[in-house]
Amino acid sequence: MSAAKQSRPKGTQDLVPPESERRRAVEAAARSVAGRFGFREIITPTFEHADVFVKSSGETSDVVLKEMYRFKDRADRDLVLRPEGTPGVVRAVLENNLALPARLCYVGPFFRYGRPQKGRLREFGQLGVEALGEATGWTDAELVTFGVEFFAELGITDCRVLLTSIGCRECRPGYRSQLVDYLAGRKDQLCPDCLVRLERNPMRVFDCKVETCRVAVADAPKPRGRLCPACAEHFAVVRQALDARGLVYEIDDRLVRGLDYYSRTTFEYLSARLGAQDSLGGGGRYDYLFEEFGGPATPAAGLAIGLERTMLAMPGTPEPARRRLAFVVWFSAAELDHAVKLADRLRAGGIPCRIDFDALGVEKKFKHQVKAADAQGAGCCVIVGPDELARGVYSVKDLGSGEQTEVPANIIIEHLRSVL
Ligand code: AMP
């Protein structure tokens, strides 16, 4: 009886080489660009107490209402696999009494129980940066610039930047009642979800993809039209700072973003290469979040970028035909000892290399090893034969061109560095 094959859970993915290596390269770029802007990495747990997200992301947001992986552990604790990064960062900053202002970044897995499709997974990677304790529009503009620079680093130069301001505690209540009045007259056009949103968080109706809802909000009053003088001034600074850099953006008044905690500036990056899920990432200001966690009033802004979607939007880089890998090939068991020592020496010199030990068990040892090296996509074979050893050289066979050259043993590392 054969055992049944197992499959991965819906909405997850296996990243196998070379895709796993591409993914790590994207993460390395994330850390490097974040470092350039002065962000230091924070590593928080992948699960948190449910309250961390229920309190912050909002009782009304889809992420909280529908998409959380929420479970009880064996001691009946109410836990959540983190659906996003910011609330955990704020929790950790307060719990660890980190000095503010602080610039923090994170890269890691996040979980949302959505309907999987291209660019939407149940476990996905995010890069996030948070500027905590920074109050001005200059910071918001620098965060927008950070995302554009990160994408540019990966060859994504065609993303669109959308930007708006959704106001603050001062101006939002007035706007909210204006919007509710407007939508109340169009209830027959709203989907059941939006009727609930109308009660709880009417701005979320702008997010709805249902056509009748889109029509209903098309001419609705927008938050930017009702900004208080302080919010209007803040937004003017953001625009001025972006204009001064020559960064191209579009004002989009429907951009309210899916999380409850944003105030003032919100922004989003879009890519036409992504299809229906066209948001590469986004962020905004969240000046009230620290208070919601029982902390001191702390202005803050941040953004998060999806790593899978970033990879989908990247221009395809052709996989190199050969890997940076050498196979140390030996003639007979008599040279194996020398081959192992050479391999250790090459590795110490930074040359990735392998030996096909299983050739010991076959008759045509040399042929078996070269075939194995070729199958692994190695760049070259370093041949350790009795003749080579007697003359103090190694033969190096380039597996791309098939060419073979003799290299003096004492310069083998330098030689391999230059050819691999
Ligand atoms: P959000 O935290 O919803 O603002 O999402 C920020 C970014 O994370 C999005 O623009 C996507 O790039 C990415 N993202 C969010 N949800 C998912 C998901 N379910 N699957 C893959 N990427 C996602």
Coordinates of N, CA, C and O in Angstrom, one line a residue, residues 271-418:
S271 N 0.7 48.6 -10.1 CA 1.4 48.2 -11.3 C 0.5 47.6 -12.3 O -0.4 46.7 -11.9
A272 N 0.6 48.0 -13.5 CA -0.3 47.4 -14.6 C 0.1 46.0 -14.9 O -0.7 45.3 -15.6
R273 N 1.2 45.5 -14.4 CA 1.6 44.1 -14.7 C 0.9 43.1 -13.8 O 1.1 41.9 -14.0
L274 N 0.1 43.6 -12.9 CA -0.4 42.6 -11.8 C -1.8 42.1 -12.1 O -2.2 41.1 -11.5
G275 N -2.6 42.7 -13.0 CA -3.9 42.2 -13.2 C -4.9 42.8 -12.2 O -4.7 43.9 -11.7
A276 N -5.9 42.0 -11.7 CA -6.9 42.5 -10.9 C -6.4 43.0 -9.5 O -6.8 44.0 -9.0
Q277 N -5.4 42.3 -8.9 CA -4.8 42.7 -7.7 C -3.6 43.6 -8.0 O -2.5 43.2 -8.0
D278 N -3.9 44.9 -8.3 CA -2.9 45.7 -8.9 C -2.1 46.6 -7.9 O -1.3 47.4 -8.3
S279 N -2.4 46.4 -6.6 CA -1.7 47.2 -5.6 C -0.4 46.5 -5.2 O -0.4 45.4 -4.7
L280 N 0.7 47.2 -5.4 CA 2.0 46.6 -5.0 C 2.2 46.9 -3.5 O 2.9 46.1 -2.8
G281 N 1.6 47.9 -3.0 CA 1.8 48.3 -1.6 C 1.2 49.7 -1.3 O 0.7 50.3 -2.2
G282 N 1.3 50.0 -0.1 CA 0.7 51.4 0.2 C 1.0 51.7 1.7 O 1.5 50.8 2.4
G283 N 0.6 52.8 2.1 CA 0.8 53.2 3.5 C 0.1 54.5 3.8 O -0.7 55.0 3.0
G284 N 0.5 55.1 4.8 CA 0.0 56.4 5.2 C 0.4 56.7 6.6 O 1.2 56.1 7.3
R285 N -0.3 57.8 7.1 CA 0.0 58.3 8.4 C -1.0 57.7 9.4 O -2.1 57.4 9.1
Y286 N -0.5 57.4 10.6 CA -1.4 56.9 11.7 C -1.1 57.5 13.0 O -0.6 56.9 13.9
D287 N -1.5 58.8 13.1 CA -1.1 59.6 14.3 C -1.8 59.2 15.6 O -1.4 59.6 16.6
Y288 N -2.8 58.3 15.5 CA -3.6 58.0 16.7 C -3.3 56.6 17.2 O -3.9 56.2 18.3
L289 N -2.6 55.8 16.5 CA -2.5 54.4 16.8 C -1.8 54.1 18.2 O -2.2 53.3 18.9
F290 N -0.7 54.9 18.5 CA -0.1 54.7 19.8 C -1.0 54.9 20.9 O -1.0 54.2 21.9
E291 N -1.9 55.9 20.8 CA -2.8 56.2 21.9 C -3.8 55.0 22.0 O -4.2 54.6 23.1
E292 N -4.2 54.4 20.9 CA -5.1 53.3 21.0 C -4.5 52.1 21.7 O -5.2 51.2 22.2
F293 N -3.2 52.1 21.7 CA -2.5 51.0 22.4 C -2.1 51.5 23.8 O -1.3 50.8 24.5
G294 N -2.7 52.6 24.3 CA -2.4 53.0 25.6 C -1.1 53.7 25.8 O -0.6 54.0 26.9
G295 N -0.5 54.1 24.7 CA 0.8 54.8 24.7 C 0.6 56.3 24.6 O -0.5 56.8 24.5
P296 N 1.7 57.0 24.6 CA 1.6 58.5 24.5 C 1.3 58.9 23.1 O 1.6 58.1 22.1
A297 N 0.7 60.0 22.9 CA 0.3 60.5 21.5 C 1.6 60.6 20.8 O 2.6 61.2 21.2
T298 N 1.7 59.9 19.6 CA 2.9 59.8 18.8 C 2.6 59.9 17.4 O 2.0 58.9 16.8
P299 N 3.0 60.9 16.7 CA 2.8 60.9 15.3 C 3.6 59.9 14.6 O 4.7 59.6 15.0
A300 N 3.1 59.2 13.5 CA 3.8 58.2 12.9 C 3.2 57.9 11.5 O 2.1 58.3 11.2
A301 N 4.1 57.4 10.6 CA 3.6 57.0 9.3 C 4.4 55.8 8.8 O 5.6 55.6 9.3
G302 N 3.8 55.1 7.9 CA 4.5 53.9 7.4 C 4.0 53.4 6.1 O 3.0 53.9 5.6
L303 N 4.6 52.3 5.6 CA 4.0 51.7 4.4 C 4.4 50.2 4.4 O 5.3 49.8 5.1
A304 N 3.6 49.4 3.6 CA 3.9 48.0 3.5 C 3.8 47.6 2.0 O 3.0 48.2 1.3
I305 N 4.7 46.8 1.6 CA 4.8 46.4 0.2 C 4.8 44.8 0.1 O 5.5 44.2 0.9
G306 N 3.9 44.3 -0.8 CA 3.8 42.9 -0.9 C 5.0 42.3 -1.7 O 5.3 42.8 -2.8
L307 N 5.6 41.3 -1.2 CA 6.8 40.7 -1.9 C 6.5 39.9 -3.1 O 7.1 39.9 -4.1
E308 N 5.4 39.1 -3.0 CA 5.0 38.3 -4.2 C 4.6 39.2 -5.3 O 5.0 38.9 -6.5
R309 N 3.8 40.2 -5.0 CA 3.4 41.1 -6.1 C 4.6 41.9 -6.7 O 4.6 42.1 -7.9
T310 N 5.5 42.2 -5.8 CA 6.7 42.9 -6.3 C 7.4 41.9 -7.3 O 7.9 42.4 -8.4
M311 N 7.5 40.7 -7.0 CA 8.2 39.7 -7.9 C 7.4 39.6 -9.2 O 8.0 39.4 -10.2
L312 N 6.1 39.6 -9.1 CA 5.3 39.5 -10.3 C 5.5 40.8 -11.2 O 5.4 40.7 -12.4
A313 N 5.8 41.9 -10.6 CA 5.9 43.2 -11.4 C 7.3 43.4 -11.9 O 7.6 44.2 -12.7
M314 N 8.3 42.5 -11.4 CA 9.6 42.7 -11.8 C 9.9 42.3 -13.2 O 9.3 41.3 -13.6
P315 N 10.7 43.0 -14.0 CA 11.0 42.5 -15.3 C 11.7 41.1 -15.2 O 12.5 40.9 -14.2
G316 N 11.4 40.2 -16.1 CA 12.0 38.8 -16.0 C 13.5 38.9 -16.2 O 14.0 39.5 -17.1
T317 N 14.3 38.3 -15.3 CA 15.7 38.3 -15.5 C 16.0 36.8 -16.0 O 15.6 35.9 -15.3
P318 N 16.6 36.7 -17.1 CA 16.9 35.3 -17.6 C 17.8 34.6 -16.6 O 18.7 35.2 -16.1
E319 N 17.4 33.4 -16.3 CA 18.2 32.6 -15.4 C 19.6 32.3 -16.1 O 19.6 31.9 -17.2
P320 N 20.7 32.5 -15.4 CA 22.0 32.2 -16.0 C 22.0 30.7 -16.3 O 21.5 29.9 -15.5
A321 N 22.6 30.3 -17.5 CA 22.6 28.9 -17.9 C 23.3 28.1 -16.8 O 23.0 26.9 -16.6
R322 N 24.3 28.7 -16.2 CA 25.2 27.9 -15.3 C 25.2 28.6 -13.9 O 25.2 29.8 -13.8
R323 N 25.2 27.8 -12.9 CA 25.3 28.3 -11.5 C 26.8 28.6 -11.1 O 27.7 28.0 -11.7
R324 N 26.9 29.4 -10.1 CA 28.2 29.7 -9.5 C 28.6 28.5 -8.6 O 28.4 28.6 -7.4
L325 N 29.0 27.4 -9.2 CA 29.2 26.2 -8.5 C 30.3 25.4 -9.2 O 30.2 25.2 -10.4
A326 N 31.3 24.9 -8.5 CA 32.3 24.0 -9.1 C 32.1 22.6 -8.6 O 31.7 22.4 -7.4
F327 N 32.3 21.6 -9.4 CA 32.3 20.2 -9.0 C 33.8 19.8 -9.0 O 34.4 19.9 -10.0
V328 N 34.2 19.3 -7.8 CA 35.6 18.7 -7.8 C 35.5 17.2 -8.2 O 34.8 16.4 -7.6
V329 N 36.1 16.9 -9.3 CA 35.9 15.6 -9.9 C 37.2 14.8 -9.8 O 38.3 15.3 -10.1
W330 N 37.1 13.6 -9.3 CA 38.3 12.7 -9.1 C 38.3 11.5 -9.9 O 37.2 11.1 -10.4
F331 N 39.4 11.0 -10.2 CA 39.5 9.8 -11.1 C 39.2 8.5 -10.4 O 38.5 7.7 -10.9
S332 N 39.9 8.3 -9.3 CA 39.6 7.0 -8.6 C 39.7 7.3 -7.1 O 40.0 8.4 -6.7
A333 N 39.4 6.3 -6.3 CA 39.3 6.4 -4.8 C 40.6 7.0 -4.3 O 40.7 7.7 -3.3
A334 N 41.7 6.7 -5.0 CA 43.0 7.2 -4.6 C 43.1 8.7 -4.5 O 43.9 9.3 -3.7
E335 N 42.4 9.4 -5.4 CA 42.4 10.9 -5.4 C 41.3 11.6 -4.5 O 41.3 12.8 -4.4
L336 N 40.4 10.7 -4.0 CA 39.3 11.3 -3.3 C 39.7 12.1 -2.1 O 39.2 13.2 -1.8
D337 N 40.7 11.6 -1.3 CA 41.2 12.4 -0.2 C 41.6 13.8 -0.6 O 41.3 14.8 0.1
H338 N 42.4 13.8 -1.6 CA 42.9 15.1 -2.1 C 41.8 16.0 -2.5 O 41.7 17.2 -2.2
A339 N 40.8 15.4 -3.2 CA 39.6 16.1 -3.7 C 38.9 16.8 -2.6 O 38.5 17.9 -2.7
V340 N 38.7 16.0 -1.5 CA 37.9 16.6 -0.4 C 38.7 17.8 0.2 O 38.1 18.8 0.6
K341 N 40.0 17.6 0.4 CA 40.8 18.7 0.9 C 40.7 20.0 0.0 O 40.6 21.1 0.5
L342 N 40.8 19.7 -1.3 CA 40.7 20.8 -2.3 C 39.3 21.5 -2.1 O 39.3 22.7 -2.1
A343 N 38.3 20.7 -2.0 CA 36.9 21.3 -1.9 C 36.9 22.2 -0.7 O 36.3 23.3 -0.7
D344 N 37.4 21.7 0.4 CA 37.4 22.5 1.7 C 38.2 23.9 1.4 O 37.8 24.9 1.9
R345 N 39.3 23.7 0.7 CA 40.1 24.9 0.5 C 39.3 25.9 -0.4 O 39.4 27.1 -0.2
L346 N 38.7 25.4 -1.4 CA 37.9 26.3 -2.3 C 36.8 27.0 -1.6 O 36.5 28.2 -1.7
R347 N 36.1 26.2 -0.7 CA 35.0 26.8 0.1 C 35.5 27.9 1.0 O 34.9 29.0 1.1
A348 N 36.7 27.6 1.6 CA 37.2 28.6 2.5 C 37.6 29.9 1.7 O 37.6 31.0 2.2
G349 N 37.9 29.7 0.4 CA 38.2 30.8 -0.5 C 36.9 31.4 -1.1 O 37.0 32.3 -2.0
G350 N 35.8 31.0 -0.7 CA 34.5 31.6 -1.2 C 34.0 31.0 -2.5 O 33.1 31.5 -3.1
I351 N 34.5 29.8 -2.9 CA 34.0 29.2 -4.1 C 33.0 28.1 -3.7 O 33.4 27.1 -3.1
P352 N 31.7 28.2 -4.1 CA 30.8 27.1 -3.8 C 31.2 25.9 -4.5 O 31.4 26.0 -5.7
C353 N 31.3 24.8 -3.8 CA 31.7 23.6 -4.6 C 31.1 22.3 -4.0 O 30.7 22.2 -2.8
R354 N 31.0 21.3 -4.9 CA 30.5 20.0 -4.4 C 31.4 18.9 -5.0 O 32.1 19.0 -5.9
I355 N 31.2 17.7 -4.3 CA 31.8 16.5 -4.8 C 30.7 15.4 -5.0 O 29.8 15.4 -4.1
D356 N 30.8 14.6 -6.0 CA 29.8 13.6 -6.2 C 30.4 12.3 -5.5 O 31.0 11.5 -6.1
F357 N 30.1 12.1 -4.2 CA 30.6 11.0 -3.5 C 30.0 9.7 -4.0 O 30.6 8.6 -3.9
D358 N 28.8 9.7 -4.5 CA 28.1 8.5 -4.9 C 28.7 7.9 -6.1 O 28.4 6.7 -6.4
A359 N 29.6 8.6 -6.8 CA 30.4 8.0 -7.9 C 31.2 6.8 -7.4 O 31.6 6.0 -8.2
L360 N 31.5 6.8 -6.1 CA 32.3 5.7 -5.6 C 31.7 4.3 -5.9 O 32.4 3.3 -6.1
G361 N 30.4 4.3 -6.0 CA 29.7 3.0 -6.2 C 29.5 2.7 -7.6 O 28.9 1.6 -7.9
V362 N 29.9 3.5 -8.6 CA 29.7 3.1 -10.0 C 31.0 2.9 -10.7 O 32.1 3.3 -10.3
E363 N 30.9 2.2 -11.9 CA 32.1 1.8 -12.6 C 32.7 3.0 -13.3 O 33.9 3.3 -13.1
K364 N 31.9 3.7 -14.1 CA 32.5 4.8 -14.9 C 32.5 6.1 -14.0 O 31.6 6.9 -14.3
K365 N 33.4 6.1 -13.1 CA 33.3 7.2 -12.1 C 33.4 8.6 -12.7 O 32.7 9.5 -12.4
F366 N 34.4 8.8 -13.6 CA 34.7 10.1 -14.1 C 33.4 10.6 -14.9 O 32.9 11.7 -14.6
K367 N 32.9 9.8 -15.8 CA 31.8 10.2 -16.6 C 30.6 10.5 -15.7 O 29.8 11.4 -15.9
H368 N 30.4 9.6 -14.7 CA 29.3 9.8 -13.8 C 29.3 11.2 -13.1 O 28.3 11.9 -13.0
Q369 N 30.5 11.6 -12.7 CA 30.6 12.8 -12.0 C 30.4 14.0 -12.9 O 29.7 15.0 -12.5
V370 N 30.9 14.0 -14.1 CA 30.7 15.1 -15.0 C 29.3 15.2 -15.4 O 28.7 16.4 -15.4
K371 N 28.6 14.1 -15.5 CA 27.2 14.1 -15.8 C 26.4 14.8 -14.6 O 25.5 15.6 -14.8
A372 N 26.8 14.4 -13.4 CA 26.1 14.9 -12.2 C 26.3 16.4 -12.2 O 25.4 17.2 -11.9
A373 N 27.6 16.9 -12.4 CA 27.9 18.3 -12.4 C 27.0 19.1 -13.4 O 26.5 20.1 -13.1
D374 N 26.9 18.5 -14.6 CA 26.1 19.1 -15.7 C 24.6 19.2 -15.2 O 24.0 20.2 -15.4
A375 N 24.1 18.1 -14.7 CA 22.7 18.0 -14.3 C 22.4 19.1 -13.2 O 21.3 19.6 -13.1
Q376 N 23.4 19.4 -12.4 CA 23.2 20.4 -11.3 C 23.4 21.8 -11.8 O 23.3 22.7 -11.0
G377 N 23.8 21.9 -13.1 CA 24.0 23.3 -13.6 C 25.3 23.9 -13.2 O 25.4 25.1 -13.2
A378 N 26.2 23.1 -12.7 CA 27.5 23.7 -12.2 C 28.2 24.4 -13.3 O 28.0 24.1 -14.5
G379 N 29.0 25.4 -13.0 CA 29.7 26.2 -14.0 C 30.9 25.4 -14.5 O 31.3 25.5 -15.7
C380 N 31.6 24.6 -13.7 CA 32.8 24.0 -14.2 C 33.1 22.7 -13.3 O 32.6 22.6 -12.2
C381 N 34.0 21.9 -13.8 CA 34.5 20.8 -13.1 C 36.0 21.1 -12.8 O 36.7 21.6 -13.7
V382 N 36.5 20.8 -11.6 CA 37.9 20.9 -11.3 C 38.4 19.5 -11.2 O 38.0 18.7 -10.3
I383 N 39.2 19.1 -12.2 CA 39.6 17.6 -12.3 C 40.9 17.3 -11.5 O 41.9 18.0 -11.7
V384 N 40.7 16.3 -10.6 CA 41.9 15.9 -9.8 C 42.2 14.5 -10.2 O 41.6 13.5 -9.8
G385 N 43.2 14.4 -11.2 CA 43.6 13.1 -11.7 C 45.0 12.8 -11.3 O 45.7 13.7 -10.9
P386 N 45.5 11.6 -11.4 CA 46.9 11.2 -11.0 C 47.9 12.1 -11.8 O 48.9 12.6 -11.3
D387 N 47.6 12.3 -13.1 CA 48.5 13.0 -13.9 C 48.6 14.5 -13.5 O 49.7 15.1 -13.3
E388 N 47.4 15.1 -13.2 CA 47.4 16.5 -12.7 C 48.2 16.6 -11.3 O 49.0 17.5 -11.2
L389 N 47.9 15.6 -10.4 CA 48.5 15.7 -9.1 C 50.1 15.6 -9.3 O 50.8 16.4 -8.6
A390 N 50.5 14.8 -10.2 CA 52.0 14.6 -10.4 C 52.6 15.9 -10.9 O 53.8 16.2 -10.5
R391 N 51.8 16.7 -11.6 CA 52.4 18.0 -12.2 C 52.0 19.2 -11.4 O 52.3 20.3 -11.9
G392 N 51.3 19.1 -10.3 CA 50.9 20.3 -9.5 C 49.9 21.2 -10.2 O 50.0 22.4 -10.1
V393 N 49.0 20.6 -11.0 CA 48.0 21.4 -11.7 C 46.6 20.8 -11.5 O 46.5 19.6 -11.0
Y394 N 45.6 21.5 -11.8 CA 44.2 20.9 -12.0 C 43.7 21.2 -13.4 O 44.1 22.3 -13.9
S395 N 42.9 20.3 -13.9 CA 42.3 20.7 -15.2 C 40.9 21.3 -14.9 O 40.2 20.7 -14.0
V396 N 40.6 22.4 -15.5 CA 39.3 23.0 -15.2 C 38.5 22.9 -16.5 O 38.9 23.4 -17.6
K397 N 37.3 22.2 -16.4 CA 36.5 22.0 -17.6 C 35.3 23.0 -17.5 O 34.5 22.8 -16.5
D398 N 35.2 23.9 -18.4 CA 34.0 24.8 -18.4 C 32.8 24.0 -19.0 O 32.9 23.6 -20.1
L399 N 31.8 23.9 -18.2 CA 30.6 23.1 -18.6 C 29.7 23.8 -19.6 O 28.9 23.2 -20.2
G400 N 29.9 25.1 -19.7 CA 29.2 25.8 -20.8 C 29.8 25.6 -22.1 O 29.1 25.1 -23.1
S401 N 31.1 25.9 -22.3 CA 31.7 25.8 -23.6 C 32.3 24.5 -23.8 O 32.6 24.1 -25.0
G402 N 32.5 23.7 -22.8 CA 33.2 22.4 -23.0 C 34.7 22.5 -23.0 O 35.4 21.5 -23.0
E403 N 35.2 23.7 -23.0 CA 36.7 23.9 -23.0 C 37.4 23.5 -21.7 O 36.8 23.6 -20.6
Q404 N 38.6 22.9 -21.9 CA 39.3 22.5 -20.7 C 40.7 23.2 -20.7 O 41.4 23.2 -21.7
T405 N 41.1 23.7 -19.5 CA 42.4 24.3 -19.4 C 43.1 23.8 -18.1 O 42.4 23.4 -17.2
E406 N 44.4 23.9 -18.2 CA 45.2 23.5 -17.0 C 45.5 24.7 -16.2 O 45.9 25.7 -16.7
V407 N 45.3 24.6 -14.8 CA 45.6 25.7 -14.0 C 46.5 25.3 -12.8 O 46.3 24.3 -12.2
P408 N 47.6 26.0 -12.6 CA 48.5 25.7 -11.5 C 47.8 25.6 -10.2 O 46.9 26.5 -9.9
A409 N 48.1 24.6 -9.4 CA 47.3 24.4 -8.1 C 47.3 25.6 -7.2 O 46.3 25.9 -6.6
N410 N 48.4 26.4 -7.2 CA 48.5 27.5 -6.2 C 47.6 28.7 -6.6 O 47.5 29.6 -5.8
I411 N 47.1 28.7 -7.9 CA 46.3 29.9 -8.2 C 44.8 29.5 -8.6 O 44.1 30.2 -9.2
I412 N 44.5 28.2 -8.1 CA 43.2 27.7 -8.5 C 42.0 28.6 -8.0 O 41.0 28.8 -8.7
I413 N 42.1 29.1 -6.8 CA 41.0 29.9 -6.2 C 40.8 31.2 -7.1 O 39.7 31.5 -7.5
E414 N 41.9 31.9 -7.3 CA 41.8 33.1 -8.1 C 41.3 32.8 -9.5 O 40.4 33.5 -10.0
H415 N 41.7 31.7 -10.1 CA 41.2 31.3 -11.4 C 39.7 31.1 -11.4 O 39.0 31.7 -12.2
L416 N 39.2 30.3 -10.4 CA 37.8 30.0 -10.3 C 37.0 31.3 -10.0 O 35.9 31.4 -10.5
R417 N 37.6 32.1 -9.2 CA 36.9 33.4 -8.9 C 36.6 34.2 -10.2 O 35.6 34.8 -10.4
S418 N 37.6 34.1 -11.1 CA 37.4 34.9 -12.3 C 36.5 34.2 -13.4 O 35.9 34.9 -14.2

